[in-house]
Tab-separated table of C-alpha atoms in Angstrom:
chain	number	residue	atom	x	y	z
A	1	MET	CA	0.158	-0.285	0.211
A	2	PRO	CA	1.454	3.070	-0.965
A	3	SER	CA	2.394	5.267	1.954
A	4	ALA	CA	0.466	8.470	3.468
A	5	ARG	CA	2.935	10.981	1.749
A	6	GLU	CA	2.717	8.970	-1.373
A	7	GLN	CA	-1.072	9.005	-1.675
A	8	ILE	CA	-0.736	12.763	-0.834
A	9	ARG	CA	1.429	13.498	-3.742
A	10	SER	CA	-0.908	11.747	-5.865
A	11	LEU	CA	-3.695	13.502	-5.164
A	12	VAL	CA	-2.449	16.486	-7.910
A	13	HIS	CA	-3.053	13.759	-10.302
A	14	SER	CA	-7.201	13.780	-9.533
A	15	GLY	CA	-8.693	16.229	-10.792
A	16	SER	CA	-9.734	17.273	-7.621
A	17	THR	CA	-6.901	18.619	-5.764
A	18	PHE	CA	-7.906	20.799	-3.274
A	19	ASP	CA	-12.132	18.998	-2.574
A	20	GLN	CA	-10.668	16.467	-0.413
A	21	PRO	CA	-12.610	15.986	2.349
A	22	ALA	CA	-11.250	17.911	5.887
A	23	ASP	CA	-11.588	15.347	8.459
A	24	GLU	CA	-10.261	12.298	5.672
A	25	LEU	CA	-7.628	15.082	4.210
A	26	ARG	CA	-6.193	15.733	8.076
A	27	GLU	CA	-6.149	12.723	8.926
A	28	LEU	CA	-3.740	11.099	5.945
A	29	GLN	CA	-1.738	14.330	6.716
A	30	PHE	CA	-0.758	13.861	10.176
A	31	GLU	CA	0.643	10.134	8.960
A	32	ALA	CA	2.766	11.165	6.005
A	33	ALA	CA	4.166	14.224	8.948
A	34	ARG	CA	5.037	11.343	10.961
A	35	GLU	CA	6.353	9.269	8.006
A	36	ALA	CA	8.981	12.654	7.167
A	37	PHE	CA	9.902	13.092	10.586
A	38	LEU	CA	11.188	9.572	11.327
A	39	ALA	CA	12.512	9.649	7.332
A	40	HIS	CA	14.695	13.792	7.967
A	41	ARG	CA	14.923	12.878	11.790
A	42	GLU	CA	18.163	10.046	10.010
A	43	ARG	CA	18.947	12.361	7.386
A	44	ILE	CA	19.388	15.416	8.310
A	45	PRO	CA	21.227	16.254	11.611
A	46	LEU	CA	19.726	20.550	12.113
A	47	LEU	CA	16.168	18.140	12.576
A	48	ARG	CA	18.280	15.963	14.585
A	49	THR	CA	19.474	17.830	17.350
A	50	ARG	CA	16.362	20.641	17.345
A	51	ALA	CA	14.163	16.847	18.131
A	52	GLU	CA	17.038	15.727	20.915
A	53	GLU	CA	16.719	19.564	22.268
A	54	THR	CA	13.234	19.945	22.607
A	55	GLY	CA	12.265	16.099	23.022
A	56	VAL	CA	9.570	15.635	20.504
A	57	HIS	CA	10.850	12.564	19.474
A	58	GLU	CA	7.494	11.689	17.338
A	59	VAL	CA	4.339	13.857	15.994
A	60	THR	CA	1.352	13.658	17.625
A	61	GLY	CA	-0.276	16.748	16.391
A	62	LEU	CA	0.468	20.084	15.303
A	63	ASP	CA	1.455	21.473	18.294
A	64	ASP	CA	4.633	19.003	18.662
A	65	LEU	CA	5.820	19.901	14.296
A	66	VAL	CA	6.124	23.993	15.754
A	67	PRO	CA	9.724	22.976	17.910
A	68	LEU	CA	10.816	20.687	14.755
A	69	LEU	CA	10.078	24.142	12.701
A	70	PHE	CA	13.315	25.313	10.741
A	71	SER	CA	13.810	29.395	10.637
A	72	HIS	CA	13.194	31.284	7.051
A	73	THR	CA	17.215	32.144	7.230
A	74	SER	CA	18.314	28.530	8.737
A	75	TYR	CA	18.972	28.043	4.601
A	76	LYS	CA	21.577	30.979	4.625
A	77	SER	CA	23.391	29.864	8.290
A	78	TYR	CA	26.559	29.473	6.408
A	79	PRO	CA	29.372	32.375	7.044
A	80	VAL	CA	30.145	34.032	3.880
A	81	SER	CA	33.552	34.082	4.764
A	82	LEU	CA	33.517	29.741	3.909
A	83	ILE	CA	32.597	31.659	0.066
A	84	THR	CA	34.972	34.383	-0.214
A	85	ALA	CA	38.063	31.975	1.211
A	86	GLY	CA	37.248	29.113	-0.957
A	87	ARG	CA	36.683	26.910	1.764
A	88	TRP	CA	33.875	24.666	-0.343
A	89	ASP	CA	34.615	21.475	1.285
A	90	ARG	CA	33.307	23.624	4.819
A	91	LEU	CA	30.322	25.335	2.931
A	92	LEU	CA	29.769	21.358	1.560
A	93	ARG	CA	29.256	19.977	4.887
A	94	TRP	CA	27.027	23.070	6.176
A	95	TYR	CA	25.271	22.008	3.225
A	96	THR	CA	24.153	18.331	4.631
A	97	THR	CA	23.934	19.479	7.888
A	98	VAL	CA	20.615	21.582	6.507
A	99	SER	CA	20.193	19.063	4.177
A	100	ALA	CA	19.407	15.667	2.802
A	101	VAL	CA	22.364	15.137	1.424
A	102	GLU	CA	25.493	13.181	2.234
A	103	PRO	CA	28.773	14.203	1.850
A	104	GLY	CA	30.380	12.090	0.929
A	105	ASP	CA	27.178	11.992	-2.353
A	106	VAL	CA	29.673	15.277	-3.634
A	107	ASP	CA	32.591	16.198	-5.234
A	108	VAL	CA	33.680	19.649	-4.238
A	109	ASP	CA	38.270	18.594	-5.369
A	110	GLY	CA	38.743	21.619	-7.955
A	111	VAL	CA	35.813	24.069	-7.803
A	112	HIS	CA	36.540	27.419	-8.378
A	113	ASP	CA	33.677	29.154	-7.613
A	114	ILE	CA	30.204	29.224	-6.020
A	115	ASP	CA	28.543	28.435	-9.390
A	116	GLU	CA	30.619	25.312	-9.853
A	117	TRP	CA	30.042	23.785	-6.287
A	118	THR	CA	26.536	24.067	-7.089
A	119	GLU	CA	26.916	22.102	-10.213
A	120	ARG	CA	29.042	19.733	-7.984
A	121	ILE	CA	25.535	19.215	-6.216
A	122	THR	CA	23.570	19.425	-9.366
A	123	ALA	CA	25.673	16.313	-10.608
A	124	ALA	CA	25.319	14.667	-7.687
A	125	GLY	CA	21.941	14.628	-8.669
A	126	HIS	CA	20.881	16.998	-6.344
A	127	ARG	CA	19.357	20.445	-7.117
A	128	PRO	CA	20.488	23.655	-4.454
A	129	TYR	CA	17.834	26.204	-5.253
A	130	ILE	CA	18.504	30.140	-4.537
A	131	THR	CA	16.924	32.900	-4.009
A	132	SER	CA	17.282	36.627	-4.231
A	133	GLY	CA	19.946	37.622	-1.988
A	134	THR	CA	19.297	40.961	-1.346
A	135	SER	CA	20.847	40.847	2.167
A	136	GLY	CA	23.763	39.784	-0.256
A	137	LYS	CA	23.153	36.431	1.434
A	138	VAL	CA	21.469	33.542	-0.775
A	139	SER	CA	19.232	30.600	0.859
A	140	PHE	CA	20.703	27.177	-1.054
A	141	LEU	CA	17.582	24.783	-1.203
A	142	ASN	CA	17.945	21.182	-1.475
A	143	CYS	CA	15.658	19.979	-4.186
A	144	ALA	CA	15.910	15.950	-4.994
A	145	ALA	CA	15.537	14.299	-8.296
A	146	SER	CA	11.677	13.794	-7.322
A	147	ASP	CA	11.015	17.208	-5.729
A	148	LEU	CA	11.835	17.935	-9.806
A	149	ASP	CA	8.747	15.183	-10.421
A	150	PHE	CA	6.896	16.870	-8.480
A	151	LEU	CA	6.961	20.402	-9.398
A	152	HIS	CA	6.390	19.473	-12.892
A	153	ASP	CA	3.832	17.725	-12.334
A	154	ILE	CA	1.958	20.780	-10.849
A	155	LEU	CA	2.492	22.560	-14.184
A	156	GLU	CA	1.668	20.296	-16.026
A	157	HIS	CA	-2.274	19.610	-13.644
A	158	LEU	CA	-2.920	22.666	-12.072
A	159	THR	CA	-1.792	25.828	-13.610
A	160	CYS	CA	-4.495	28.076	-14.314
A	161	TRP	CA	-6.411	26.526	-12.050
A	162	PRO	CA	-9.562	26.452	-11.095
A	163	ASP	CA	-9.662	25.642	-14.946
A	164	PRO	CA	-6.702	24.356	-15.583
A	165	LEU	CA	-4.832	24.538	-18.466
A	166	PRO	CA	-4.360	21.451	-20.878
A	167	PRO	CA	-1.430	20.596	-21.325
A	168	GLU	CA	-0.621	21.975	-24.409
A	169	PRO	CA	1.316	23.678	-27.160
A	170	THR	CA	0.030	25.791	-28.725
A	171	ARG	CA	1.329	29.709	-27.878
A	172	ARG	CA	4.340	31.702	-28.175
A	173	GLY	CA	6.244	31.657	-25.584
A	174	TYR	CA	7.839	34.346	-24.281
A	175	LEU	CA	10.861	33.980	-21.090
A	176	LEU	CA	12.025	37.187	-19.656
A	177	ALA	CA	14.800	35.117	-17.727
A	178	PRO	CA	17.445	33.552	-18.410
A	179	ALA	CA	18.901	30.374	-20.174
A	180	SER	CA	18.815	28.793	-17.583
A	181	GLY	CA	20.602	29.046	-13.871
A	182	PRO	CA	19.785	27.060	-9.533
A	183	MET	CA	16.497	29.308	-9.564
A	184	ARG	CA	12.977	27.900	-9.256
A	185	SER	CA	11.509	30.851	-11.123
A	186	VAL	CA	14.039	29.624	-14.323
A	187	ASP	CA	13.068	26.314	-13.646
A	188	GLY	CA	9.682	27.166	-13.554
A	189	PHE	CA	9.360	28.856	-16.416
A	190	ARG	CA	10.911	27.303	-19.261
A	191	TRP	CA	9.496	23.790	-18.317
A	192	HIS	CA	5.579	25.827	-18.603
A	193	ALA	CA	6.918	26.935	-22.304
A	194	ASP	CA	8.067	22.779	-22.180
A	195	VAL	CA	4.967	22.277	-21.532
A	196	PHE	CA	2.977	25.510	-23.327
A	197	ALA	CA	4.366	26.878	-25.766
A	198	ARG	CA	5.269	25.246	-29.421
A	199	PRO	CA	8.724	23.529	-29.771
A	200	GLY	CA	11.670	26.401	-30.918
A	201	GLU	CA	9.008	29.588	-30.629
A	202	THR	CA	10.111	30.342	-27.169
A	203	ARG	CA	12.370	33.407	-26.560
A	204	LEU	CA	13.914	34.527	-23.737
A	205	LEU	CA	15.751	37.837	-22.291
A	206	THR	CA	19.226	37.020	-22.130
A	207	GLU	CA	20.491	33.708	-24.072
A	208	ASP	CA	23.590	33.155	-20.897
A	209	PRO	CA	23.320	31.632	-17.549
A	210	MET	CA	22.503	32.428	-14.164
A	211	ARG	CA	25.427	32.944	-12.131
A	212	VAL	CA	25.010	32.904	-8.393
A	213	SER	CA	28.150	34.591	-8.033
A	214	GLU	CA	27.519	37.748	-9.597
A	215	LEU	CA	23.593	37.942	-7.765
A	216	MET	CA	26.251	36.811	-4.958
A	217	SER	CA	28.873	40.056	-4.770
A	218	SER	CA	26.425	42.780	-6.249
A	219	ALA	CA	24.104	41.720	-2.927
A	220	LEU	CA	26.569	42.616	-0.674
A	221	LEU	CA	28.675	45.309	-3.251
A	222	ARG	CA	24.880	47.040	-2.920
A	223	ARG	CA	24.797	46.454	1.611
A	224	ARG	CA	28.590	48.145	1.517
A	225	MET	CA	27.317	51.651	-0.837
A	226	ALA	CA	23.855	51.474	1.665
A	227	GLU	CA	27.173	51.658	4.541
A	228	GLY	CA	29.262	53.639	2.822
A	229	THR	CA	32.107	51.263	3.495
A	230	ALA	CA	32.627	50.633	-0.274
A	231	THR	CA	35.667	52.011	-2.451
A	232	PRO	CA	35.210	54.661	-4.706
A	233	GLN	CA	36.989	51.897	-7.131
A	234	GLU	CA	34.395	49.768	-6.463
A	235	ILE	CA	31.562	52.165	-7.239
A	236	SER	CA	32.515	53.132	-10.822
A	237	SER	CA	33.504	49.473	-11.434
A	238	PHE	CA	29.790	48.406	-10.428
A	239	GLU	CA	28.100	51.482	-12.255
A	240	THR	CA	29.409	50.942	-15.569
A	241	SER	CA	29.585	46.806	-15.343
A	242	SER	CA	25.401	47.576	-13.896
A	243	GLY	CA	24.934	49.982	-16.384
A	244	ALA	CA	26.418	47.556	-19.391
A	245	ARG	CA	23.772	44.483	-18.449
A	246	GLN	CA	20.821	46.851	-18.336
A	247	SER	CA	21.920	48.193	-21.700
A	248	GLU	CA	21.988	44.732	-22.856
A	249	LEU	CA	19.016	43.309	-21.386
A	250	GLY	CA	17.159	46.489	-22.307
A	251	ALA	CA	17.629	46.277	-25.708
A	252	ALA	CA	16.232	42.378	-25.169
A	253	MET	CA	13.256	43.822	-24.017
A	254	THR	CA	12.485	45.698	-27.141
A	255	GLY	CA	13.195	43.405	-28.773
A	256	ILE	CA	10.483	41.083	-26.692
A	257	VAL	CA	7.554	43.982	-26.423
A	258	ASP	CA	8.959	44.581	-30.380
A	259	ASP	CA	7.465	41.277	-30.877
A	260	ILE	CA	4.304	40.913	-28.324
A	261	ALA	CA	3.316	43.595	-29.701
A	262	ALA	CA	3.044	41.969	-33.430
A	263	HIS	CA	1.567	38.844	-32.434
A	264	ARG	CA	-0.620	39.441	-29.739
A	265	ASP	CA	-3.424	38.109	-32.187
A	266	GLU	CA	-2.080	34.716	-31.781
A	267	PRO	CA	-1.905	32.587	-27.969
A	268	LEU	CA	0.638	33.814	-25.627
A	269	LEU	CA	3.403	32.668	-23.340
A	270	ILE	CA	4.359	35.268	-20.627
A	271	ALA	CA	6.221	34.259	-18.011
A	272	GLY	CA	8.363	35.978	-15.593
A	273	MET	CA	9.197	38.172	-12.331
A	274	ASN	CA	6.735	40.901	-11.018
A	275	ASN	CA	9.749	43.542	-12.489
A	276	GLN	CA	9.593	42.586	-16.079
A	277	GLN	CA	6.612	42.267	-15.813
A	278	PHE	CA	5.726	46.248	-14.261
A	279	THR	CA	8.184	47.091	-17.235
A	280	LEU	CA	7.246	45.020	-20.705
A	281	ILE	CA	3.668	45.665	-19.519
A	282	GLU	CA	4.668	50.137	-19.450
A	283	ALA	CA	6.693	48.840	-22.648
A	284	LEU	CA	3.422	47.829	-24.561
A	285	ARG	CA	0.887	50.647	-23.938
A	286	GLU	CA	3.346	53.227	-25.360
A	287	ARG	CA	3.201	50.507	-28.641
A	288	GLY	CA	-0.353	51.130	-27.983
A	289	VAL	CA	-0.834	47.257	-27.106
A	290	PRO	CA	-4.583	49.234	-24.754
A	291	ASP	CA	-5.612	47.176	-21.652
A	292	GLY	CA	-7.791	43.629	-22.266
A	293	GLY	CA	-5.500	43.786	-26.050
A	294	LEU	CA	-4.259	40.467	-25.555
A	295	HIS	CA	-5.609	36.986	-26.972
A	296	PRO	CA	-7.702	35.194	-24.507
A	297	ASP	CA	-5.572	32.116	-24.920
A	298	THR	CA	-2.223	33.255	-23.682
A	299	LEU	CA	-0.963	32.651	-20.368
A	300	VAL	CA	0.560	34.575	-18.083
A	301	LEU	CA	2.990	33.508	-15.158
A	302	SER	CA	4.513	36.352	-12.642
A	303	GLY	CA	4.668	37.168	-9.262
A	304	GLY	CA	7.395	37.286	-6.110
A	305	GLY	CA	10.765	39.885	-7.862
A	306	ASN	CA	9.431	42.833	-5.567
A	307	LYS	CA	12.981	43.544	-3.634
A	308	GLY	CA	15.858	45.781	-5.414
A	309	ARG	CA	12.610	48.033	-6.341
A	310	ALA	CA	9.469	49.456	-5.587
A	311	LEU	CA	7.203	48.921	-7.460
A	312	PRO	CA	3.851	51.331	-7.495
A	313	ASP	CA	1.593	50.519	-5.204
A	314	ASP	CA	-0.769	50.045	-7.864
A	315	TYR	CA	1.170	47.348	-9.470
A	316	GLN	CA	-0.819	44.862	-9.055
A	317	GLN	CA	-4.227	46.022	-10.005
A	318	ARG	CA	-2.742	47.366	-13.618
A	319	PHE	CA	-1.192	44.254	-13.581
A	320	ALA	CA	-5.552	43.305	-14.063
A	321	ALA	CA	-6.277	45.625	-16.165
A	322	PHE	CA	-3.938	45.396	-18.985
A	323	TYR	CA	-4.074	41.133	-19.016
A	324	ASP	CA	-7.661	41.191	-18.574
A	325	GLY	CA	-9.337	38.368	-20.122
A	326	VAL	CA	-6.573	36.246	-20.068
A	327	ARG	CA	-5.537	33.005	-18.630
A	328	ARG	CA	-2.909	34.717	-15.137
A	329	VAL	CA	-1.763	32.186	-12.549
A	330	ARG	CA	-2.890	33.412	-9.433
A	331	SER	CA	-0.995	32.095	-6.392
A	332	TYR	CA	1.034	32.634	-3.512
A	333	GLY	CA	4.277	30.722	-2.279
A	334	MET	CA	7.583	30.846	-2.342
A	335	THR	CA	10.661	28.589	-3.184
A	336	GLU	CA	10.222	26.939	0.145
A	337	LEU	CA	6.949	25.977	-0.747
A	338	GLN	CA	5.905	22.512	-3.429
A	339	GLY	CA	4.321	24.808	-6.080
A	340	SER	CA	1.659	27.056	-4.880
A	341	CYS	CA	-0.981	27.961	-3.013
A	342	LEU	CA	-3.452	29.137	-5.409
A	343	ALA	CA	-6.726	31.213	-6.228
A	344	CYS	CA	-10.083	30.073	-6.171
A	345	GLU	CA	-12.803	32.173	-7.989
A	346	LYS	CA	-13.270	33.762	-4.953
A	347	GLY	CA	-9.777	35.463	-4.922
A	348	ARG	CA	-8.810	33.488	-1.667
A	349	TYR	CA	-5.389	30.905	-1.535
A	350	HIS	CA	-5.911	27.491	-1.320
A	351	VAL	CA	-3.366	25.410	1.020
A	352	PRO	CA	-2.450	22.076	-1.428
A	353	PRO	CA	-2.777	19.226	0.489
A	354	TRP	CA	0.606	18.179	0.918
A	355	VAL	CA	1.200	21.467	2.698
A	356	ILE	CA	0.798	21.524	6.582
A	357	PRO	CA	-0.236	25.371	7.233
A	358	LEU	CA	0.734	26.767	11.060
A	359	VAL	CA	-0.087	29.730	12.403
A	360	LEU	CA	2.033	31.212	14.631
A	361	ASP	CA	2.988	34.122	16.446
A	362	GLU	CA	5.021	37.041	15.137
A	363	ALA	CA	7.957	35.463	17.177
A	364	GLY	CA	6.832	31.682	15.412
A	365	GLU	CA	6.750	30.229	19.379
A	366	THR	CA	2.924	29.735	19.663
A	367	LEU	CA	0.685	28.223	17.309
A	368	LEU	CA	-2.684	29.630	16.602
A	369	ASN	CA	-4.511	26.978	14.782
A	370	PRO	CA	-8.062	27.728	15.150
A	371	GLY	CA	-10.519	25.200	14.381
A	372	HIS	CA	-12.533	27.132	12.210
A	373	GLY	CA	-12.082	30.649	11.220
A	374	VAL	CA	-9.873	32.972	10.317
A	375	VAL	CA	-6.697	34.265	11.896
A	376	GLU	CA	-3.941	36.207	11.940
A	377	GLY	CA	-0.080	35.198	11.980
A	378	ARG	CA	3.441	34.412	10.886
A	379	PHE	CA	2.974	31.860	8.437
A	380	ALA	CA	4.462	28.654	8.911
A	381	PHE	CA	3.735	25.241	7.243
A	382	LEU	CA	5.555	21.094	6.785
A	383	ASP	CA	5.395	20.837	3.187
A	384	VAL	CA	4.838	16.807	3.533
A	385	SER	CA	6.246	15.777	0.091
A	386	LEU	CA	9.514	16.936	-0.181
A	387	GLU	CA	12.228	14.585	-0.248
A	388	GLY	CA	15.772	16.757	-0.165
A	389	ARG	CA	15.576	18.846	2.535
A	390	TRP	CA	13.122	18.800	6.228
A	391	GLY	CA	9.348	20.842	5.032
A	392	GLY	CA	8.917	22.437	8.001
A	393	LEU	CA	9.632	26.145	7.885
A	394	ILE	CA	8.586	29.590	9.936
A	395	SER	CA	8.552	32.222	6.913
A	396	GLY	CA	8.413	36.588	7.154
A	397	ASP	CA	4.856	36.252	5.887
A	398	ARG	CA	2.223	38.003	8.652
A	399	VAL	CA	-1.512	36.550	6.337
A	400	LEU	CA	-4.576	35.585	7.325
A	401	VAL	CA	-5.915	32.247	6.958
A	402	ASP	CA	-9.842	31.102	7.448
A	403	PHE	CA	-9.867	27.688	8.338
A	404	SER	CA	-13.536	27.735	7.345
A	405	PRO	CA	-14.939	25.831	4.109
A	406	CYS	CA	-14.236	28.794	1.717
A	407	ASP	CA	-17.543	30.159	0.250
A	408	CYS	CA	-16.260	29.025	-3.303
A	409	GLY	CA	-17.819	25.268	-2.077
A	410	ARG	CA	-14.523	24.461	-1.192
A	411	PRO	CA	-11.981	22.939	2.289
A	412	GLY	CA	-10.625	25.234	3.872
A	413	PRO	CA	-7.348	26.397	5.189
A	414	ALA	CA	-7.230	28.858	3.184
A	415	VAL	CA	-4.899	31.998	2.733
A	416	LEU	CA	-6.359	35.261	2.445
A	417	PRO	CA	-4.758	38.896	0.128
A	418	ASP	CA	-3.722	40.707	2.729
A	419	ILE	CA	-0.241	39.367	2.666
A	420	GLN	CA	2.457	41.332	4.220
A	421	ARG	CA	6.399	40.442	5.369
A	422	TYR	CA	7.558	41.557	8.467
A	423	GLY	CA	9.905	43.403	7.538
A	424	ASP	CA	8.413	45.782	6.123
A	425	LEU	CA	5.786	46.267	8.614
A	426	GLY	CA	8.331	47.738	11.120
A	427	GLY	CA	10.698	46.725	13.564
A	428	ASP	CA	12.374	43.823	12.867
A	429	ASP	CA	11.671	40.581	11.480
A	430	LYS	CA	13.402	38.806	14.404
A	431	ILE	CA	12.371	34.638	14.841
A	432	THR	CA	12.738	32.751	18.400
A	433	CYS	CA	14.517	29.525	17.019
A	434	ALA	CA	16.714	31.547	14.451
A	435	ALA	CA	19.359	32.404	16.927
A	436	THR	CA	19.259	28.896	18.473
A	437	LEU	CA	19.360	26.995	14.859
A	438	ASP	CA	22.416	29.100	13.319
A	439	SER	CA	23.952	28.316	16.988
A	440	TYR	CA	23.248	24.287	16.208
A	441	VAL	CA	24.889	24.860	12.386
A	442	ARG	CA	27.604	26.250	13.874
A	443	GLY	CA	28.791	23.621	16.198
A	444	LEU	CA	28.347	20.932	14.031
A	445	ILE	CA	30.166	22.588	10.922
A	446	ASN	CA	32.340	23.207	13.218
């Protein structure tokens, strides 16, 4: 008989992924949570240490999960000095402390930079997805091959839920992204093009791969510039290279804008982060493409990407107006989550069955989940589908979650649209367990 985790993952193929009876799903989720904890406790040193320190030996209810959750900063808890000094063996030791990867699986002999380090992990059968790194440090989130297969299944079967698209390659594609790179959005856009775009008819913003080293060095320099510690030579060199890069990408974007304007009467696939999407639609408006002027079978993917650039407060309304009448994915998610919480007809983001939502107080210590009704707090979760890492995480998001049945007729829970980052609400975004987890990691890698 399939395990509870296998049964939950199979729901992506069921045609009723978000319509599972609440009581039956809750029982299946608890069993899957127990399976995930037992499997990952043996493979992930940080989880094993946390379980021993907190005295959690088995999962008997939601409260047992709270002390086992990692902070969203845990996946960037490595010392930057390991990268600047080229200590790739020590960085691998850190990675295997927070991931289901054995040190002996990855050969780091002769590695020259962080990009080659991530390539070696990929070559060993894993996938280290990174986050944007605006603080100067990126998170490294390990995915197993089965996790990548499951992500592909999600996009193939649930894109545009609750009225999912058939997986047919009938569109002209535009990916506002690099050709490749260890970022989930890059892989996701490419996979969508494989499924929904006509072969040989997808344009990229750049044919260059995304380089982790460039992302990190740019973010670190921006931070030093804000602190006033960057040298004039460093600033001048950065501005020169950044200006040249922006000019190159601007020319590429102009070509994409012209091509979309010329083919707007055809079904299109347009995928890009919010910053790139905003630039695109403003340019298309300047070309005379009106709101609602694209083919109704056009598929639009957007999200995230706001860090580092302030978008207008009404940017979502502008997106909705310009893309009126097309197929547009509406979701709430993050790199740490398999798939996303997808919007129903009422605009609420339904939590997928492989994710157990845990609403905590701001400090991330106390579980606030009610039996029913709406609760406000810090969004945390256990994603029981993950094989490459422990799926328990405390995010930086303040959310409202409704645990009652939704007005759309489906069971809850669902995240309401009013989502904010605690870091944007004033004060420090501090999670109580973060410092303790970081100290565990330092002890384990030393």
